[in-house]
GROMACS .gro file of C-alpha atoms in nm:
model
  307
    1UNK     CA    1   9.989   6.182  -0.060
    2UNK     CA    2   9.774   6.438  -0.182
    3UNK     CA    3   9.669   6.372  -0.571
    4UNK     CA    4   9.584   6.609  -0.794
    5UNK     CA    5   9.338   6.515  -1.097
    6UNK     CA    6   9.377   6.727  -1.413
    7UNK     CA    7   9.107   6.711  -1.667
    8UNK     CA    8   9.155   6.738  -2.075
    9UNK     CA    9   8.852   6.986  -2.058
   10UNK     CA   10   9.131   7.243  -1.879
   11UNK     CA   11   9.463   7.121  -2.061
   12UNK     CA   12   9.278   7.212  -2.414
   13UNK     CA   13   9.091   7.512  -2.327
   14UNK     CA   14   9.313   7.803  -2.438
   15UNK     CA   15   9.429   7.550  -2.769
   16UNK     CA   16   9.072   7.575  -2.873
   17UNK     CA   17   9.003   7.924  -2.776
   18UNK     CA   18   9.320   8.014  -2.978
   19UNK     CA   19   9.166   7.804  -3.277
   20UNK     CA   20   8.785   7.902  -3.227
   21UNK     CA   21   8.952   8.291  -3.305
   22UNK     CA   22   9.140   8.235  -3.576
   23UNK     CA   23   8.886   8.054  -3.776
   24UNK     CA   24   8.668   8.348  -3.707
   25UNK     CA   25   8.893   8.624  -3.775
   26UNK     CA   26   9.026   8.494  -4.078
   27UNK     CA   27   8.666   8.386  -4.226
   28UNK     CA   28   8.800   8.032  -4.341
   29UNK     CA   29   8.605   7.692  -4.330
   30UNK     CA   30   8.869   7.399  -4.306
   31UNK     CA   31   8.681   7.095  -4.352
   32UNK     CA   32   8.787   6.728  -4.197
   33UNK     CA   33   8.653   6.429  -4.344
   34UNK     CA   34   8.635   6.111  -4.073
   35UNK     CA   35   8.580   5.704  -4.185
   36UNK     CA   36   8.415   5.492  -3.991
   37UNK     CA   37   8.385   5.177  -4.133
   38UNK     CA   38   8.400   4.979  -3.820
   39UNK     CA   39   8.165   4.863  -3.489
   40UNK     CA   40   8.412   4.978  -3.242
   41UNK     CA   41   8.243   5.171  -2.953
   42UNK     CA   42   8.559   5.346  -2.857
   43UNK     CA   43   8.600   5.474  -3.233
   44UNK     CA   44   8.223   5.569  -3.239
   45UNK     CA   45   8.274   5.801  -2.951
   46UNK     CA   46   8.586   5.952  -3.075
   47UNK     CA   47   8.365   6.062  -3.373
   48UNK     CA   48   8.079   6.166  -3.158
   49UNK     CA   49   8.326   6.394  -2.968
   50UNK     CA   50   8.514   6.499  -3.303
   51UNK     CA   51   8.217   6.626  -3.459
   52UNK     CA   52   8.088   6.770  -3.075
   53UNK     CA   53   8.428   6.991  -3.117
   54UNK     CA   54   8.462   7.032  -3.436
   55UNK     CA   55   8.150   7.265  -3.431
   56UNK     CA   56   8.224   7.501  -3.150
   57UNK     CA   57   8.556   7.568  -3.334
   58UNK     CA   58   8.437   7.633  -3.647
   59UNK     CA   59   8.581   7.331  -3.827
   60UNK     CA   60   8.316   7.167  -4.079
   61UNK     CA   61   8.326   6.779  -3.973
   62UNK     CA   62   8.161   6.515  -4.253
   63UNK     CA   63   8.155   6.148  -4.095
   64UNK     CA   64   8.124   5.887  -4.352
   65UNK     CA   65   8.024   5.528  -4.272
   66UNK     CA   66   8.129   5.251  -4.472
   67UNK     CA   67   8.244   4.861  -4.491
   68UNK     CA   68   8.582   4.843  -4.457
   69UNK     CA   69   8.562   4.668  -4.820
   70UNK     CA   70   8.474   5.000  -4.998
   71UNK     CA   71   8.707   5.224  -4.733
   72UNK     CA   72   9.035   5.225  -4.957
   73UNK     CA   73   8.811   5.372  -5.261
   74UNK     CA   74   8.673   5.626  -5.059
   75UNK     CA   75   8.987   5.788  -4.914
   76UNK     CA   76   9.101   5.779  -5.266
   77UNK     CA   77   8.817   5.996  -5.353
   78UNK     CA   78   8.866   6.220  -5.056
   79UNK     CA   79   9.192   6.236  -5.170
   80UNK     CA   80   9.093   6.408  -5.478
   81UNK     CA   81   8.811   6.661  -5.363
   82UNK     CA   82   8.949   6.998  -5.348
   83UNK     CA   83   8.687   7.076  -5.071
   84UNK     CA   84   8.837   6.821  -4.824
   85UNK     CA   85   9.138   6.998  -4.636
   86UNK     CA   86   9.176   6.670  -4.366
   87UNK     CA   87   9.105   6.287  -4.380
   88UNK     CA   88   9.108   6.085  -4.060
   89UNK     CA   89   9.024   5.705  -4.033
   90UNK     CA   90   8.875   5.576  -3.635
   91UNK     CA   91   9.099   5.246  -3.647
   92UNK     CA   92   9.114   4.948  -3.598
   93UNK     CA   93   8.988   4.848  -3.961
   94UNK     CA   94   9.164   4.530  -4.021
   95UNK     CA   95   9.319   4.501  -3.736
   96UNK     CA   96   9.658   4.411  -3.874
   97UNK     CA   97   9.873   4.543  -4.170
   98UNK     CA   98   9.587   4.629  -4.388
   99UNK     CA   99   9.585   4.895  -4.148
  100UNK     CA  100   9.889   5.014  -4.208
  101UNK     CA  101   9.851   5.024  -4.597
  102UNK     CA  102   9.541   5.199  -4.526
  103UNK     CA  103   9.761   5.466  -4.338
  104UNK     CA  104   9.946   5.577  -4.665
  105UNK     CA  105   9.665   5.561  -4.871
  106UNK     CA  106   9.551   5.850  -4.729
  107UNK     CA  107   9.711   6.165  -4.929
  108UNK     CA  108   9.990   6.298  -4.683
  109UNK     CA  109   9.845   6.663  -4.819
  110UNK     CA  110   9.562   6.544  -4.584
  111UNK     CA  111   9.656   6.309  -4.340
  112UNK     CA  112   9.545   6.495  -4.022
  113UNK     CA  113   9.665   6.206  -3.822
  114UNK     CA  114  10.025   6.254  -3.950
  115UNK     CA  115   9.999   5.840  -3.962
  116UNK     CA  116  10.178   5.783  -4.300
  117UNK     CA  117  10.537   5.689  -4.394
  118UNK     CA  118  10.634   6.010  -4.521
  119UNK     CA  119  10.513   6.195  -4.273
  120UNK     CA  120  10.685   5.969  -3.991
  121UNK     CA  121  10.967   6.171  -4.112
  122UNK     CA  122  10.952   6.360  -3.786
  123UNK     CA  123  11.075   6.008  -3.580
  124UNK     CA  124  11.411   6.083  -3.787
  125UNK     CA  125  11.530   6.438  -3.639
  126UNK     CA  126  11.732   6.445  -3.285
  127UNK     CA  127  11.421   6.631  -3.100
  128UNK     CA  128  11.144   6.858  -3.188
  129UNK     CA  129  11.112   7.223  -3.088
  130UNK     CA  130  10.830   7.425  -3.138
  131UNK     CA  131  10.950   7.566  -3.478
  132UNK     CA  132  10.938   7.225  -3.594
  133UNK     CA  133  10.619   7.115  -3.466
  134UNK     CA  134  10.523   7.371  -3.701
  135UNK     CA  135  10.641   7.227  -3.985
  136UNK     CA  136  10.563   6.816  -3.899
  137UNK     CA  137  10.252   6.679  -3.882
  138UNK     CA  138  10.304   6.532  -3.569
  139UNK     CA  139  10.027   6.210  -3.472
  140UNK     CA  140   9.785   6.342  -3.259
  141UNK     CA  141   9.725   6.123  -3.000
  142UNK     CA  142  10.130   6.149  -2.882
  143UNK     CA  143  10.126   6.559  -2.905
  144UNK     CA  144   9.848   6.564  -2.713
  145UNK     CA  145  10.032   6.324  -2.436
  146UNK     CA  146  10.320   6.516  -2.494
  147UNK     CA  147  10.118   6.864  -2.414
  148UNK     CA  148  10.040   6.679  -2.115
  149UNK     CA  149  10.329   6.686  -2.032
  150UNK     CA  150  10.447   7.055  -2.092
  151UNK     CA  151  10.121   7.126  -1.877
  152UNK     CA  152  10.201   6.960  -1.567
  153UNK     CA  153  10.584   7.091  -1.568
  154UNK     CA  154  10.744   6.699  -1.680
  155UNK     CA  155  10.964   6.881  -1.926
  156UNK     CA  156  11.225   7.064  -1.781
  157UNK     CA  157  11.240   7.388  -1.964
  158UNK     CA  158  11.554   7.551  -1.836
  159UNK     CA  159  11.712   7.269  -1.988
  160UNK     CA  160  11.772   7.259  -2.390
  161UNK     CA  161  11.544   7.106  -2.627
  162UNK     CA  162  11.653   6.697  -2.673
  163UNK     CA  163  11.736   6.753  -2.320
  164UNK     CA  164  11.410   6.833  -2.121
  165UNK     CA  165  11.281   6.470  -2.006
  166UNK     CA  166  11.714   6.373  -1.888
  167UNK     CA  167  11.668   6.172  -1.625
  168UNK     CA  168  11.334   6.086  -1.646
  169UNK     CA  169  11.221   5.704  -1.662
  170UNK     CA  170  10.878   5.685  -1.858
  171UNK     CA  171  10.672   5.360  -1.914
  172UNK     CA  172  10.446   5.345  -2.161
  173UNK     CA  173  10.203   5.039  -2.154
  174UNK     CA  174  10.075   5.057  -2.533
  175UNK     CA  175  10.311   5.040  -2.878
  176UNK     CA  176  10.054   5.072  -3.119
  177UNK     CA  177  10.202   5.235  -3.465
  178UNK     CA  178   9.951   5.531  -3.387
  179UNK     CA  179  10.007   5.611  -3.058
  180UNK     CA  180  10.245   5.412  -2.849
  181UNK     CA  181  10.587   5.355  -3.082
  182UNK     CA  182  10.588   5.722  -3.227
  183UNK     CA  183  10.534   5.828  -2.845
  184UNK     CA  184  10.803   5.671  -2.719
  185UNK     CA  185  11.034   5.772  -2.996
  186UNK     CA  186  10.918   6.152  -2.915
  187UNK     CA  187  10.988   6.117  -2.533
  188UNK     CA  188  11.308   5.931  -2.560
  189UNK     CA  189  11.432   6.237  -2.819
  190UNK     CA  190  11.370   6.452  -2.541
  191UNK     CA  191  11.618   6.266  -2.324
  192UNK     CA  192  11.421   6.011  -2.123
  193UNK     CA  193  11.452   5.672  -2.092
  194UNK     CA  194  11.162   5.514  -2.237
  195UNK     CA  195  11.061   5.177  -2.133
  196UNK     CA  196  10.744   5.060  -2.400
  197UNK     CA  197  10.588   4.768  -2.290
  198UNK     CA  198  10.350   4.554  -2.492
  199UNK     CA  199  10.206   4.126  -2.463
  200UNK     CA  200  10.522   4.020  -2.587
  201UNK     CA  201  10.817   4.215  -2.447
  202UNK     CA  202  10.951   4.559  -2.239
  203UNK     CA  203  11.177   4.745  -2.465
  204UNK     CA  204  11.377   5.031  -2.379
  205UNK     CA  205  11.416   5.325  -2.612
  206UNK     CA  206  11.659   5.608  -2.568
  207UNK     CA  207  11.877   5.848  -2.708
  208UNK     CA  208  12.176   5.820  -2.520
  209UNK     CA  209  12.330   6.019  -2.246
  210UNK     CA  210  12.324   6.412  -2.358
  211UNK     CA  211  12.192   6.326  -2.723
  212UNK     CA  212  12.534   6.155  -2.819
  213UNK     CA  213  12.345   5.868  -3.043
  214UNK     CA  214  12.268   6.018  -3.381
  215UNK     CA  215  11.936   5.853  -3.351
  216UNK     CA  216  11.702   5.650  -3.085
  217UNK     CA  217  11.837   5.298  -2.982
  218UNK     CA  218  11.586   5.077  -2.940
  219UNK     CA  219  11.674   4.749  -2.706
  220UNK     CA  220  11.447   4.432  -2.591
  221UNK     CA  221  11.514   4.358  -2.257
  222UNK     CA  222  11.449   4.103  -1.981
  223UNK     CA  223  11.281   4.274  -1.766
  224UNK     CA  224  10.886   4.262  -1.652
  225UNK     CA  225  10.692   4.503  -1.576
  226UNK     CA  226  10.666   4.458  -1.174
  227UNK     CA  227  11.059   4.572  -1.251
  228UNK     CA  228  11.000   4.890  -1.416
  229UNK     CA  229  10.681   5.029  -1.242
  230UNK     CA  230  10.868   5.125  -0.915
  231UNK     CA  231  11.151   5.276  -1.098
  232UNK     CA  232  10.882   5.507  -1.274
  233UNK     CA  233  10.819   5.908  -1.315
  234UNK     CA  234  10.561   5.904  -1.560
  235UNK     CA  235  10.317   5.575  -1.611
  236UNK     CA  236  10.094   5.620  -1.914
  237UNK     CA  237   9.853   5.356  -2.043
  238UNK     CA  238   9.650   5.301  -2.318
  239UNK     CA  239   9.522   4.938  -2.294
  240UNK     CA  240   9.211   4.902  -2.504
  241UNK     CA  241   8.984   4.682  -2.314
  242UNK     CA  242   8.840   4.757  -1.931
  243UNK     CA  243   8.960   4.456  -1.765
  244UNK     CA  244   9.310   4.535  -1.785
  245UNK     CA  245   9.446   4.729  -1.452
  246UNK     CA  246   9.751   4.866  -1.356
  247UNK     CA  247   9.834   4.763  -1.012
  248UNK     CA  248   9.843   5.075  -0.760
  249UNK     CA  249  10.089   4.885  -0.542
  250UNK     CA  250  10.387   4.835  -0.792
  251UNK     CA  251  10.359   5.228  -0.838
  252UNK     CA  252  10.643   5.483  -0.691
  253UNK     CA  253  10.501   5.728  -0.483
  254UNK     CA  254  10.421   6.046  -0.648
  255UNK     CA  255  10.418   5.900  -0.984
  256UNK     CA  256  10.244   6.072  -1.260
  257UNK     CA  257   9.945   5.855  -1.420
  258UNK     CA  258   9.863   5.974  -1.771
  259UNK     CA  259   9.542   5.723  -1.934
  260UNK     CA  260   9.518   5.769  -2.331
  261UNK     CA  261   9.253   5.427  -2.291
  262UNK     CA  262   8.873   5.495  -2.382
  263UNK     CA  263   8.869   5.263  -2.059
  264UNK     CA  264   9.048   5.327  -1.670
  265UNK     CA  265   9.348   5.141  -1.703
  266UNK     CA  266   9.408   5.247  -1.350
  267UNK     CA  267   9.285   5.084  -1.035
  268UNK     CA  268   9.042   5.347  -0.853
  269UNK     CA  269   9.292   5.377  -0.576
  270UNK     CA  270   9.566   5.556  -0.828
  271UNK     CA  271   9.506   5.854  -0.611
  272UNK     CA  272   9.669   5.683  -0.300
  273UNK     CA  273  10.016   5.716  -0.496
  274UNK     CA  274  10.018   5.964  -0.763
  275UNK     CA  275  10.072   6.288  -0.719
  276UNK     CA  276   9.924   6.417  -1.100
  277UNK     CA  277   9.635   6.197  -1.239
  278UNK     CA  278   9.497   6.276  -1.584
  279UNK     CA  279   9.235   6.008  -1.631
  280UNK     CA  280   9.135   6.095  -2.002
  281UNK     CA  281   9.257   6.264  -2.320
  282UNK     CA  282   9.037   6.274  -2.546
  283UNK     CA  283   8.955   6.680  -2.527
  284UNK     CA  284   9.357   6.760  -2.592
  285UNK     CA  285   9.332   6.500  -2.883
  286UNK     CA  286   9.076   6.643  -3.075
  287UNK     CA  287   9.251   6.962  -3.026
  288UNK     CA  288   9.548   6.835  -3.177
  289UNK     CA  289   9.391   6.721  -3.517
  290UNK     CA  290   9.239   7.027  -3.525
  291UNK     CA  291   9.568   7.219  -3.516
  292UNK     CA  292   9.702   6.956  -3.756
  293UNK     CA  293   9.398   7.057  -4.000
  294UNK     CA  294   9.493   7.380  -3.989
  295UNK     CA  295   9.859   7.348  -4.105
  296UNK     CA  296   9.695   7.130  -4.374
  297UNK     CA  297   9.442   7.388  -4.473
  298UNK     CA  298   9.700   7.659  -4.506
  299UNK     CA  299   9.979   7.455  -4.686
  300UNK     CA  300   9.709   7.379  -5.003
  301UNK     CA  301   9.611   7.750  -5.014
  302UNK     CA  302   9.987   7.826  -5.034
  303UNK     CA  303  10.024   7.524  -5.301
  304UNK     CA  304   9.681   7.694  -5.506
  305UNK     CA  305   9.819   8.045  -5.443
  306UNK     CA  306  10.190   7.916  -5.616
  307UNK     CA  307   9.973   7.781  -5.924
   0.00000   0.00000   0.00000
């Protein structure tokens, strides 16, 4: 089967063009504030390529180190500067639900990463079109995946919105709170069936046949993942460590491979059965926050303007 790879470098392209103008034309200077406050090499390149971004769109980028000890204080104080439009933080921290308190610390007038409780809010609605992606601060790392998506034709767009992804089986080996749960609350909204698979169990999400549950339904099942693999459209990984593979021969043939990992979660023979590979991320990602920075930017001018 002939495979075709798809970098991030092409998926974001016109995203940043489009965001590289309007900084320019309208003469603003958002400005996104990232923690670090950990060793992780993965989180050091994110910030490496956040900043490497940042600056050919326009966007002023400040990364501040720190122990994780003093972290909580200086989000606070973040927070509070008026010059400060966006505040990420390159997790893992703790590790565990420090993390998450750490999440809603962060003011949701500023939480780029759309990470905190309130602004989960999105996870509550029946699907998202793109009016409301306007309005939500939707985590980056799933829009990007989810742009992806829209790229390489996945989402059927003849069909409604909450509708797009029927009959589509998705696996998604990762359920982080940042990226893998909202991710597979997104996707099942659309219509798939979701099956999100972590070391302790494969659940299925969904939404029910034609939208007709008010909200996702989220079920643990019995099944392993040698089960789901061949059943398949859409594989997409984000297992943070290098060792960990996913086996080329328990794929369907012409699946799509999608890796959100900072390592190849894919054996190098993914080629021999997909038929769409997109190795790496990272490029839409940044893209993403970017876009999310903007909404920020221009919902405290509005809030300054109303004063």
């Amino acid at each position: 089967m002939s495979c075709k790879t798809i970098s991030a470098k092409e998926i974001s392209a016109s995203y940043r063009e489009e965001l590289k103008t309007m900084i320019k034309t309208r003469g603003i200077k958002p400005k996104l504030v990232g923690f670090l406050a950990n060793e992780d090499p993965a989180s050091i390149k994110y910030a490496e390529c956040t900043s490497k971004t940042c600056e050919e769109t326009g966007v002023i980028f400040e990364l501040r180190k720190c122990n994780r000890e003093e972290l909580k204080d200086q989000i606070i104080e973040a927070n509070e500067d008026d010059s400060v439009h966006g505040i990420m933080v390159y997790y893992p921290v703790f590790g565990d639900l420090q993390d998450q308190y750490l999440q809603n610390v962060v003011s949701v007038t500023k939480d780029v990463e759309g990470l905190c409780q309130i602004c989960n809010s999105y996870q509550n609605i029946p699907y998202l079109d793109e009016e409301q992606i306007k309005n939500y601060i939707i985590p980056c790392t799933p829009l990007a995946i989810i742009k992806v998506m829209e790229y390489i034709r996945v989402y059927n767009s003849v069909l409604l919105y909450g509708n797009r992804l029927h009959g589509c089986v998705i696996t998604i080996i990762n359920r982080s709170e940042i990226v893998g749960r909202p991710l597979a609350v997104l996707l099942a909204n659309e219509g798939g069936k979701v099956y999100s698979v972590d070391i302790n169990n494969i659940q299925e999400i969904h939404h029910g046949t034609e939208l007709k549950l008010k909200t996702y339904e989220v079920r643990i099942t019995n099944l392993k993942l040698e089960e789901i693999l061949p059943i398949s459209d859409v594989v997409i990984t984000g297992v943070p460590t290098p060792s960990y593979k996913v086996p080329t021969a328990l794929l369907r043939e012409g699946v799509i491979a999608i890796n959100f990992s900072a390592f190849k979660n894919f054996e190098d023979n993914i080629k021999e059965k997909a038929s769409i590979y997109v190795p790496t991320i990272g490029k839409i990602t940044i893209t993403m926050l970017e876009r999310n920075l903007l909404k920020l930017y221009d919902r405290q001018l509005s809030l300054k303007n109303e004063e």
